CSV table of C-alpha atoms and ligand atoms in Angstrom, one decimal:
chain,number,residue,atom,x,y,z
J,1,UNK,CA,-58.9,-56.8,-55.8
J,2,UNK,CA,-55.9,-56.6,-57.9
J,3,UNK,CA,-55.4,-59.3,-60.3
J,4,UNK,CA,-52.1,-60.3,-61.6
J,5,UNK,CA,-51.8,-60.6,-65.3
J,6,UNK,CA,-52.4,-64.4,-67.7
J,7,UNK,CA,-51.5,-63.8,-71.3
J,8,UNK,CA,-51.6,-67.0,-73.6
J,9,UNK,CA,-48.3,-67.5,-75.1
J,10,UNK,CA,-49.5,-69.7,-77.9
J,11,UNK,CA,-48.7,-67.0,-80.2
J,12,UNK,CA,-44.7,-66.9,-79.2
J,13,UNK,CA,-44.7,-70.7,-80.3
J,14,UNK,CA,-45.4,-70.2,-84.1
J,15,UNK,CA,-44.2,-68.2,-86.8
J,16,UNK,CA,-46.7,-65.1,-87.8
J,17,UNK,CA,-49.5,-64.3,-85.4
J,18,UNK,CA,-47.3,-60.3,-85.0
J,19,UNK,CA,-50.5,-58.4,-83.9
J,20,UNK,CA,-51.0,-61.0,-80.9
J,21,UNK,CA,-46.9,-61.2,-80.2
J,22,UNK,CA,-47.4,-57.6,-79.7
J,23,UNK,CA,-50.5,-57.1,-77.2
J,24,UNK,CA,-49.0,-60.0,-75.4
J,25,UNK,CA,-45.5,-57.6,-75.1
J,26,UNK,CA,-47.8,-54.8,-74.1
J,27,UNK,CA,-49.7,-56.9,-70.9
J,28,UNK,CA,-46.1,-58.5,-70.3
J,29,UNK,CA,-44.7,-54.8,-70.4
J,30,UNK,CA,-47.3,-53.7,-67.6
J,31,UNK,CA,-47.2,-56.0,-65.7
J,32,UNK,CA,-43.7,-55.8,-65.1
J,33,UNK,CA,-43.4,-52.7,-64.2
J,34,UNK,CA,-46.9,-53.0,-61.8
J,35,UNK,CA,-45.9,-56.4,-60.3
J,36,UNK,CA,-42.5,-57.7,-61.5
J,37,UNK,CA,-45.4,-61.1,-62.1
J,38,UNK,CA,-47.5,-62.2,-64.5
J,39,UNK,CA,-48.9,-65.9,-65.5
J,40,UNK,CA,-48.9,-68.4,-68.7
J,41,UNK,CA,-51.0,-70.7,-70.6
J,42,UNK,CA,-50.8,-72.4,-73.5
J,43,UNK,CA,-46.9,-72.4,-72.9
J,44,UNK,CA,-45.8,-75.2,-74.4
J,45,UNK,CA,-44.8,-77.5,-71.1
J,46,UNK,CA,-47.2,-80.6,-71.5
J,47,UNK,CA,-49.8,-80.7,-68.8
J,48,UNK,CA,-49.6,-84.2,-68.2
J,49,UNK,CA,-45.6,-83.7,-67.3
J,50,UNK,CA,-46.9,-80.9,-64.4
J,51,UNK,CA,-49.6,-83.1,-63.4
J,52,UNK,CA,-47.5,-85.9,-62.7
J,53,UNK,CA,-44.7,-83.7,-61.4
J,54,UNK,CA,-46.6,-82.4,-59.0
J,55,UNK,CA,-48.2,-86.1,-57.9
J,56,UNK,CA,-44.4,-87.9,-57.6
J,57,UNK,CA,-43.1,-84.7,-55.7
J,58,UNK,CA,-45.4,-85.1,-53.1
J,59,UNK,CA,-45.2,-88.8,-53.2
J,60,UNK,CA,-41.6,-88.2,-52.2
J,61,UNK,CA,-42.4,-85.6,-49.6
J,62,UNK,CA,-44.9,-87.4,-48.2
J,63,UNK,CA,-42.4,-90.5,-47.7
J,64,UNK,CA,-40.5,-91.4,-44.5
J,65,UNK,CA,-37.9,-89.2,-43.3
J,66,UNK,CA,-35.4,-92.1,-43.3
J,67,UNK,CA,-35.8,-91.9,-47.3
J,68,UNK,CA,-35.7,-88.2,-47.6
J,69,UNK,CA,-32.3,-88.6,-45.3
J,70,UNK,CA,-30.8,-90.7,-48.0
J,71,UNK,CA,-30.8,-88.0,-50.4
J,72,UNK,CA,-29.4,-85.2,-48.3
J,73,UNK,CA,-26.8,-82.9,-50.3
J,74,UNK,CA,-23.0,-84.3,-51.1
J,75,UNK,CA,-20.6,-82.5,-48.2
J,76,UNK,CA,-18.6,-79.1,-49.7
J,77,UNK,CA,-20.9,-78.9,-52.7
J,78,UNK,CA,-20.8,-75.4,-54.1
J,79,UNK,CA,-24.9,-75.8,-54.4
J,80,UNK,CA,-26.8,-78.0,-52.3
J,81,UNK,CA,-28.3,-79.9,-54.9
J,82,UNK,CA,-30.4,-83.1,-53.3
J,83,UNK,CA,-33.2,-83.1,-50.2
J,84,UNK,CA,-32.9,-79.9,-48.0
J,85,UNK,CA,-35.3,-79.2,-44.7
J,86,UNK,CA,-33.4,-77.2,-42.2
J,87,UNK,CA,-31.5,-75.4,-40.9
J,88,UNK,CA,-32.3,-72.6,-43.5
J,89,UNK,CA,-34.2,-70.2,-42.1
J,90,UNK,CA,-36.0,-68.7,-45.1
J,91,UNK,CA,-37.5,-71.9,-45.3
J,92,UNK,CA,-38.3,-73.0,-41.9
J,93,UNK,CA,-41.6,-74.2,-43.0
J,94,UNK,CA,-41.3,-76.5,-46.1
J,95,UNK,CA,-38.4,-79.3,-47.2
J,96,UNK,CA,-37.7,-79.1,-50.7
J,97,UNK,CA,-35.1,-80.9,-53.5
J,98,UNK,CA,-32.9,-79.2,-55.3
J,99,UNK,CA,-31.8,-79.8,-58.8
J,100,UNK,CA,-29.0,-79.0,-61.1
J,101,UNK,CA,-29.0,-79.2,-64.8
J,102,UNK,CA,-29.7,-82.5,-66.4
J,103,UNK,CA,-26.2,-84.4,-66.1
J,104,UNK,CA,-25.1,-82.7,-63.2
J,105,UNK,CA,-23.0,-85.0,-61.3
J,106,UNK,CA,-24.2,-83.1,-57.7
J,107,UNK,CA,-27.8,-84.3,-58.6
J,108,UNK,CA,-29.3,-86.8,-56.3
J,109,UNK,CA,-32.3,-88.3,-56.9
J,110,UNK,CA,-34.4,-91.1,-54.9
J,111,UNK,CA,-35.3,-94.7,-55.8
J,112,UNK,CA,-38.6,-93.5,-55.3
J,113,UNK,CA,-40.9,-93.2,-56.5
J,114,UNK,CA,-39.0,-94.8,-59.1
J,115,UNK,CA,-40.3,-91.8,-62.0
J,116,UNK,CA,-39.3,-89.1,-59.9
J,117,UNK,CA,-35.4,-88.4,-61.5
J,118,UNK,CA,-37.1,-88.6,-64.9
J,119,UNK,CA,-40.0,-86.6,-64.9
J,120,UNK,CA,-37.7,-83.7,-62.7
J,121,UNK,CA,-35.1,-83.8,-66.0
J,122,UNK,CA,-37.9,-83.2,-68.3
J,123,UNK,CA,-39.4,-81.0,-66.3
J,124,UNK,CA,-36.1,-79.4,-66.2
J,125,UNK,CA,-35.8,-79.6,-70.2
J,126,UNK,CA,-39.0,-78.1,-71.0
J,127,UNK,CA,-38.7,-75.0,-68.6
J,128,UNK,CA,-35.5,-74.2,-70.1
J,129,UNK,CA,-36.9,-74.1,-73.4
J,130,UNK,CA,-39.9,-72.0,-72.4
J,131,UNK,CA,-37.4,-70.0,-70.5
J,132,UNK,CA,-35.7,-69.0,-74.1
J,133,UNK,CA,-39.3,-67.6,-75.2
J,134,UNK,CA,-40.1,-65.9,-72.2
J,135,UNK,CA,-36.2,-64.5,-72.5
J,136,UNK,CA,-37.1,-63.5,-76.1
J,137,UNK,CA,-40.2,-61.3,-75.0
J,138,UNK,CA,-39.0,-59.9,-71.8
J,139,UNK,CA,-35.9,-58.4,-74.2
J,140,UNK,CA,-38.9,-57.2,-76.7
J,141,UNK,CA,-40.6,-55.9,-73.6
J,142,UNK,CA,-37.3,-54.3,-72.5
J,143,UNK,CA,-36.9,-52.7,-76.2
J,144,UNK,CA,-33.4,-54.4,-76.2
J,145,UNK,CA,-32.1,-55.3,-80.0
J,146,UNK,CA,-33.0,-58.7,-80.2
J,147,UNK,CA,-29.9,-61.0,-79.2
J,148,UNK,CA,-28.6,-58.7,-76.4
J,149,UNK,CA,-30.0,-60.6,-73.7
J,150,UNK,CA,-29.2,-64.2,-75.2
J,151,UNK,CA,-25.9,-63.7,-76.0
J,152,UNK,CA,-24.9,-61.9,-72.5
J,153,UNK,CA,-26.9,-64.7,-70.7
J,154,UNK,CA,-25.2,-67.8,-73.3
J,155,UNK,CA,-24.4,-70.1,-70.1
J,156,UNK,CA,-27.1,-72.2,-69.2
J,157,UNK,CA,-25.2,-74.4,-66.8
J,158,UNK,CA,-26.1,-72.1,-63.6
J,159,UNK,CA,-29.7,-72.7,-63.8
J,160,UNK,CA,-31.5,-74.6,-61.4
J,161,UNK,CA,-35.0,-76.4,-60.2
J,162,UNK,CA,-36.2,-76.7,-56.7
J,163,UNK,CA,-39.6,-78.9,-55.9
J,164,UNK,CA,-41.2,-77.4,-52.9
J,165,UNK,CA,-43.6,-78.8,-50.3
J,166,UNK,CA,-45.3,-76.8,-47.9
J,167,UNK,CA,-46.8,-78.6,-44.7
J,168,UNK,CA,-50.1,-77.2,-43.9
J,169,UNK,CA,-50.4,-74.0,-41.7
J,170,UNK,CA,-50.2,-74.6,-37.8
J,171,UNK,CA,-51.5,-72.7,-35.3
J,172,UNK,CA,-48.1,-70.5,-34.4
J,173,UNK,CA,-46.9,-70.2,-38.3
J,174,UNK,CA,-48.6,-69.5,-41.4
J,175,UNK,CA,-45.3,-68.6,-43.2
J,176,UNK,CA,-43.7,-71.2,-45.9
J,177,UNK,CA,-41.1,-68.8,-47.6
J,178,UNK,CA,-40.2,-65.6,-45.7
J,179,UNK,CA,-40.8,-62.3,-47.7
J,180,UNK,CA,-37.3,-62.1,-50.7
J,181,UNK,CA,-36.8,-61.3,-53.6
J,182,UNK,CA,-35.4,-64.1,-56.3
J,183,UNK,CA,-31.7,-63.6,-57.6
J,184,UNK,CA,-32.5,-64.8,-61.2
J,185,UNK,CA,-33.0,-63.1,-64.1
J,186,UNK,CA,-36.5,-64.7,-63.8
J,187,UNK,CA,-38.2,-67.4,-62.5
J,188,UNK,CA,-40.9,-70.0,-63.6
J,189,UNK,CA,-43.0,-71.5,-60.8
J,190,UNK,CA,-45.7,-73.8,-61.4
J,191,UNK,CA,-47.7,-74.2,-58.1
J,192,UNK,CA,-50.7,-77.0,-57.4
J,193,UNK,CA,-53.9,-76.0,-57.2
J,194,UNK,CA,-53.1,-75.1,-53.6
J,195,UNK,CA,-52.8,-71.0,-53.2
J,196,UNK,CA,-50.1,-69.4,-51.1
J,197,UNK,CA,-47.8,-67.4,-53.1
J,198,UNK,CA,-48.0,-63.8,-52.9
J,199,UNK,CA,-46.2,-60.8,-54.2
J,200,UNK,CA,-46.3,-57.0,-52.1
J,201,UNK,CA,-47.1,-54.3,-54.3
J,202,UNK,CA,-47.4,-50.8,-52.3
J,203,UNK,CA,-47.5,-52.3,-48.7
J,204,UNK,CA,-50.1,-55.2,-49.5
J,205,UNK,CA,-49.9,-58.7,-50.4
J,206,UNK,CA,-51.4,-60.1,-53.4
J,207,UNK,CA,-52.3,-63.4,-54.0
J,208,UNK,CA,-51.0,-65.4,-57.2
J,209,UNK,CA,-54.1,-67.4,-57.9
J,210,UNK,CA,-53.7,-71.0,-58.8
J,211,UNK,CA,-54.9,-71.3,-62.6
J,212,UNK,CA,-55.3,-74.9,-63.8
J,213,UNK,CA,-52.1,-75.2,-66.4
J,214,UNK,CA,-50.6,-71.8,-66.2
J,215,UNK,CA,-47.0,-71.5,-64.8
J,216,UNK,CA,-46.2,-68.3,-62.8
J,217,UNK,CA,-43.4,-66.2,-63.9
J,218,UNK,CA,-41.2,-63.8,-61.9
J,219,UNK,CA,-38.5,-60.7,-62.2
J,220,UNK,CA,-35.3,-61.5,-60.6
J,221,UNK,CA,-32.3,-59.3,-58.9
J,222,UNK,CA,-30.3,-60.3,-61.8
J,223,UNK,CA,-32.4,-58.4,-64.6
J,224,UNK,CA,-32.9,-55.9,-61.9
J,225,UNK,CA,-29.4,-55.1,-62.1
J,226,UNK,CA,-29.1,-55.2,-65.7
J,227,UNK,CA,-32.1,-53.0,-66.5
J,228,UNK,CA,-30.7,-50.4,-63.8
J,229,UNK,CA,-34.4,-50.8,-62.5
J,230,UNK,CA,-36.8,-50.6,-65.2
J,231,UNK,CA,-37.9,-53.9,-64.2
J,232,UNK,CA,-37.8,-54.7,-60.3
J,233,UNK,CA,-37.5,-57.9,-58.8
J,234,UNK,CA,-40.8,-58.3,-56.7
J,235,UNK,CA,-40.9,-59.3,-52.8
J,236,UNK,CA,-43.0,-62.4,-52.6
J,237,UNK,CA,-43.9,-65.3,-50.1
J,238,UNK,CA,-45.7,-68.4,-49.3
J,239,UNK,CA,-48.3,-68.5,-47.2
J,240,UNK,CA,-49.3,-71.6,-46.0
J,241,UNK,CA,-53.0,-73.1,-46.3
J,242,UNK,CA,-55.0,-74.5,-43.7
J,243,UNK,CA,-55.2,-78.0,-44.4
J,244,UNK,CA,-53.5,-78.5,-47.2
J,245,UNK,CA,-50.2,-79.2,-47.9
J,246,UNK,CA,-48.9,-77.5,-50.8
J,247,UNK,CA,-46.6,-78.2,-53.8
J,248,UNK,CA,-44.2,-76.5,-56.4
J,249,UNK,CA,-41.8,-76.1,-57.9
J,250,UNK,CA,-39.0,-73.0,-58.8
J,251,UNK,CA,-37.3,-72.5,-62.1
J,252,UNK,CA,-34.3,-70.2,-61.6
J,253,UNK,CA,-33.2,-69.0,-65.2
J,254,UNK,CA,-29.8,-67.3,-63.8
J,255,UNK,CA,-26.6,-65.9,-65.5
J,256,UNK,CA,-23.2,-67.7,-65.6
J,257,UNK,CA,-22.1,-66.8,-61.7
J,258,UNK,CA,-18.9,-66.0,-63.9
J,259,UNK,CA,-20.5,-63.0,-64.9
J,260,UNK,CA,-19.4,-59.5,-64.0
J,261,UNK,CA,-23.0,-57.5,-63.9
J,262,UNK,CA,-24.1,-54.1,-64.0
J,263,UNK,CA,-26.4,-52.2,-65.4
J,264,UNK,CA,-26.4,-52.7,-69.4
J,265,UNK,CA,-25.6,-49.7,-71.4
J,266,UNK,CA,-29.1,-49.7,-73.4
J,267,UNK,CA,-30.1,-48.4,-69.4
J,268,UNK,CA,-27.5,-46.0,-68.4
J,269,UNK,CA,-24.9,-44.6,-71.0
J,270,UNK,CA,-27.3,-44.6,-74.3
J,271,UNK,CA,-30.0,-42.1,-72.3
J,272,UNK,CA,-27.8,-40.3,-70.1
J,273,UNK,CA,-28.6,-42.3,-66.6
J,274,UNK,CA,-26.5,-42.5,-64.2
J,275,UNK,CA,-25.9,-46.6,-63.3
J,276,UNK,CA,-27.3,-47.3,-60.0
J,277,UNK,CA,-25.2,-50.4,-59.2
J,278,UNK,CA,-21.9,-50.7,-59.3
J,279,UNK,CA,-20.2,-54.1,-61.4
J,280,UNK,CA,-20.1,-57.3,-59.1
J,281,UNK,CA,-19.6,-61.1,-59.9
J,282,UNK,CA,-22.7,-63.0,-60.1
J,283,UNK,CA,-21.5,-65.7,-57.9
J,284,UNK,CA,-20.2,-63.5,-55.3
J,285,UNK,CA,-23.5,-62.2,-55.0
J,286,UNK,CA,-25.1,-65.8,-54.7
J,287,UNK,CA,-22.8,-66.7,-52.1
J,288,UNK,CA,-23.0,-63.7,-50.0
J,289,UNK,CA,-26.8,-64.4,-50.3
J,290,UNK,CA,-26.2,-68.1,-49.3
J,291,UNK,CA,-24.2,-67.1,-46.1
J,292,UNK,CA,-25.7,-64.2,-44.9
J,293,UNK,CA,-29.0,-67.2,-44.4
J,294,UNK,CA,-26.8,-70.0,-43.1
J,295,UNK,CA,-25.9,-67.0,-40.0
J,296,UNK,CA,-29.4,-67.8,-38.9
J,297,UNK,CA,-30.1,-64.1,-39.2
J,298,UNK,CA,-32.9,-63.4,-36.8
J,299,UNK,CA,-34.4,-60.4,-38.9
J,300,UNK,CA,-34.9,-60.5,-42.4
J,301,UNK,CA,-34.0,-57.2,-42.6
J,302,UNK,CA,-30.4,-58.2,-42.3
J,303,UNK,CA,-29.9,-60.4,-44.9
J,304,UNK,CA,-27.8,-59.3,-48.0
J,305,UNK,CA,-30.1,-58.0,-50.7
J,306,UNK,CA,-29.3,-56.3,-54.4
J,307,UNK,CA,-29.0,-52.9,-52.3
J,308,UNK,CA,-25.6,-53.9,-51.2
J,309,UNK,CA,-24.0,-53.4,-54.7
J,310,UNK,CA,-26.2,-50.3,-54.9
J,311,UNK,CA,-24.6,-46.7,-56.0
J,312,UNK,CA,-26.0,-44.3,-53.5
J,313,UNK,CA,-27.4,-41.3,-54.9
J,314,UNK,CA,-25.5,-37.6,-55.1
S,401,OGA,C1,-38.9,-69.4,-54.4
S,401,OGA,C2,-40.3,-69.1,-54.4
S,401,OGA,C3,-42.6,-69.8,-54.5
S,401,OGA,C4,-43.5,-71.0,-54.3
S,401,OGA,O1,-38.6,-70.6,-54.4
S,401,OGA,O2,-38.1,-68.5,-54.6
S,401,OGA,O3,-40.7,-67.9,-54.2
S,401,OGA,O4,-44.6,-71.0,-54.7
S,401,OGA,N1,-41.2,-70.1,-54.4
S,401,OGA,O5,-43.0,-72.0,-53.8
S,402,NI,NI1,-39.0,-66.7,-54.7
């Protein structure tokens, strides 16, 4: 069975070490291009912060609804940062909590447990950081002159963390997240020990094993876009256990929605290929994405994707 990628990214945290930095590029590289996944030890994100993020996150799933209530989203708030269940129909199946940068003044957090606001901004902190090294790499992977990337994705206010919780499987529905594909430039999940996420690679659906400590990372639409399609954002989905509920938790690493995007010219113009999107603003593209699910579209097939701001071919 295929078997997505796990590099150990210890090397990336100190200086030296170039043969390893490189083979790590390499499997990076493939993987990529194979799965748009791939997974990460030795990271740097302590394992007793997962641990316990993933033991208050369920402790605050797992509390009365009354309490989950209380942190529902502020009214006309551009992102719906706090305690979400329906009516969004990608995710029917699980509630999950939203979170905006550290210091956000849209964040809501409950009284309990009483750790949980905490352990969610370092949790925050420490992705973003990893999310600078995994940035670094990608760009290597990508061949892109070192600060490309960094300096056309400077804004980190547009990032954001949801903490997921998937009720067991019933009898009718195994789904937890409909099949889509992520608008980041790249996401960082770290999932409990409790499998369910899978990506589709040539009509089949792959399983993203569980790995004790490893975080899962993902291409986005955003990096899509920018590499005119070297790299392709990956359909994936949650299936739900039998069971088991099931936790985790989604690191968007996004670009400013201020952003104009479109293929970069190291893609198009500097090897003579023609762009195959046209330029859009990041946030328009959120938003259409953010309505075109609140319509209660009945197929999936509907929804806005990336392909709407797609060139069609001559
Ligand atoms: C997502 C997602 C996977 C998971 O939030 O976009 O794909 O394991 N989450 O919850
Ligand atoms: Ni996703």
């Amino acid at each position: 069975m295929a078997k997505i990628p796990t590099v150990d990214l210890s090397p990336f945290l100190r200086e030296g070490y170039e043969d390893e930095k490189r083979k790590i590029v390499d499997t990076i590289s493939k993987a990529c291009c194979e799965y748009g996944f791939f997974q990460i030890l030795n990271h740097g994100v302590p394992l007793d912060l997962t641990s316990q993020a993933v033991k208050v996150s369920k402790s605050f799933f797992e509390s009365p609804n009354e309490a989950k209530l209380k942190c529902s989203p502020l009214p006309n708030v551009p992102v719906p940062a706090g305690y979400n269940k329906k009516p969004n129909p990608s995710y029917e199946f699980s509630e999950f909590l939203i979170m905006l940068p550290p210091g956000s003044d849209y964040n809501i957090f409950p009284d309990n447990p009483p750790e949980f606001r905490e352990v969610m901004e370092e949790l925050f902190s420490q992705f973003m950081k990893i999310s600078m090294v995994i940035e670094r790499i990608l760009s290597e992977c990508l061949g892109l002159p070192p600060r490309v990337l960094k300096e056309f994705n400077n804004d980190r206010s547009w990032d954001f963390l949801i903490a997921m919780f998937y009720l067991p499987a019933t009898e009718k529905e195994r789904i937890g997240a409909n099949p889509h594909k992520d608008l980041s430039c790249f996401t960082i999940v770290l999932q409990n020990e409790v499998a369910g996420l899978e990506v589709q690679k040539d009509g089949e659906w792959i399983l993203i094993a569980p790995q004790p400590g490893a975080l899962v990372v993902n291409i986005g639409d955003a990096l899509q876009v920018l590499t005119n399609d070297k790299f392709k954002s990956p359909r994936h989905r949650v299936v739900r256990p039998n069971g088991r509920s099931r936790n985790s938790f989604a690191f968007f690493h996004n670009l400013s929605g201020d952003k104009w995007i479109q293929p970069l010219p190291q893609f198009t113009k500097e090897i003579a290929e023609p762009p195959k999107y046209r330029p859009f603003l990041y946030k328009e593209y959120l938003q259409k994405r953010r309505e075109s699910k609140s319509k209660h579209i009945a197929r999936i097939e509907d929804e806005i994707t990336i392909s709407h701001y797609a060139i069609p071919e001559e």
